[in-house]
XYZ file of C-alpha atoms in Angstrom:
67
model
C 141.623 0.945 -115.665
C 138.756 -0.739 -114.021
C 139.122 1.921 -111.208
C 139.098 4.697 -113.789
C 135.949 3.331 -115.396
C 134.011 2.479 -112.154
C 135.389 4.832 -109.559
C 136.897 2.000 -107.692
C 140.615 2.520 -107.286
C 141.499 -0.816 -105.604
C 144.427 -3.073 -106.260
C 144.065 -5.611 -109.038
C 145.044 -9.167 -107.904
C 145.218 -12.405 -109.677
C 144.397 -15.801 -108.075
C 144.735 -19.303 -109.419
C 141.531 -20.987 -108.366
C 142.109 -24.371 -110.207
C 144.935 -26.500 -111.548
C 144.299 -29.739 -113.291
C 146.349 -32.335 -115.171
C 149.650 -34.061 -114.848
C 152.790 -31.958 -114.130
C 153.916 -31.993 -117.804
C 150.402 -30.887 -119.051
C 148.762 -28.504 -116.399
C 145.606 -26.406 -117.142
C 145.074 -23.391 -114.914
C 142.072 -21.193 -114.112
C 142.676 -17.674 -112.644
C 140.327 -15.033 -111.273
C 141.004 -11.303 -111.418
C 139.946 -9.486 -108.232
C 139.600 -5.797 -107.362
C 138.950 -5.081 -103.713
C 137.944 -8.768 -103.148
C 135.417 -8.430 -106.063
C 135.752 -10.955 -108.819
C 135.999 -9.232 -112.108
C 136.657 -12.023 -114.491
C 138.141 -15.504 -114.949
C 140.645 -16.804 -117.486
C 142.167 -20.187 -118.329
C 145.199 -21.560 -119.946
C 148.175 -23.848 -120.192
C 150.305 -21.677 -117.833
C 149.499 -19.528 -114.792
C 150.500 -16.428 -116.586
C 148.393 -17.280 -119.647
C 145.401 -17.878 -117.394
C 145.908 -14.514 -115.607
C 146.409 -12.763 -119.119
C 143.090 -14.212 -120.411
C 141.488 -13.131 -117.221
C 142.736 -9.648 -117.554
C 141.546 -9.549 -121.228
C 138.122 -10.721 -120.281
C 137.793 -8.120 -117.600
C 138.882 -5.400 -119.983
C 136.201 -6.501 -122.440
C 133.538 -6.796 -119.720
C 134.014 -3.358 -118.415
C 134.877 -1.785 -121.786
C 138.330 -0.741 -120.641
C 141.360 -0.088 -122.916
C 143.910 -2.801 -122.195
C 147.418 -1.474 -121.600
C-alpha cells in the first residue's frame, strides 16, 4: 500500500528495535521499513502486537487503507 501511495514498490519489513522487562512481562518496540527507510514505529506486549501497531501507524501516516 505504501508503494501504491508513494510509487515506492519496496518490500515492507518489520524489525524489533527494543525489548525491555523481565521474561514474563516483556515490552517490545518495532519499526516498519520499506527499502531501508523507517516508515513508523509501534510498541506492545508482544512482538506481533508491536509490529501491528507500527503497521497501523504507517497506514495513518501515509493515509493508506490498511488491509
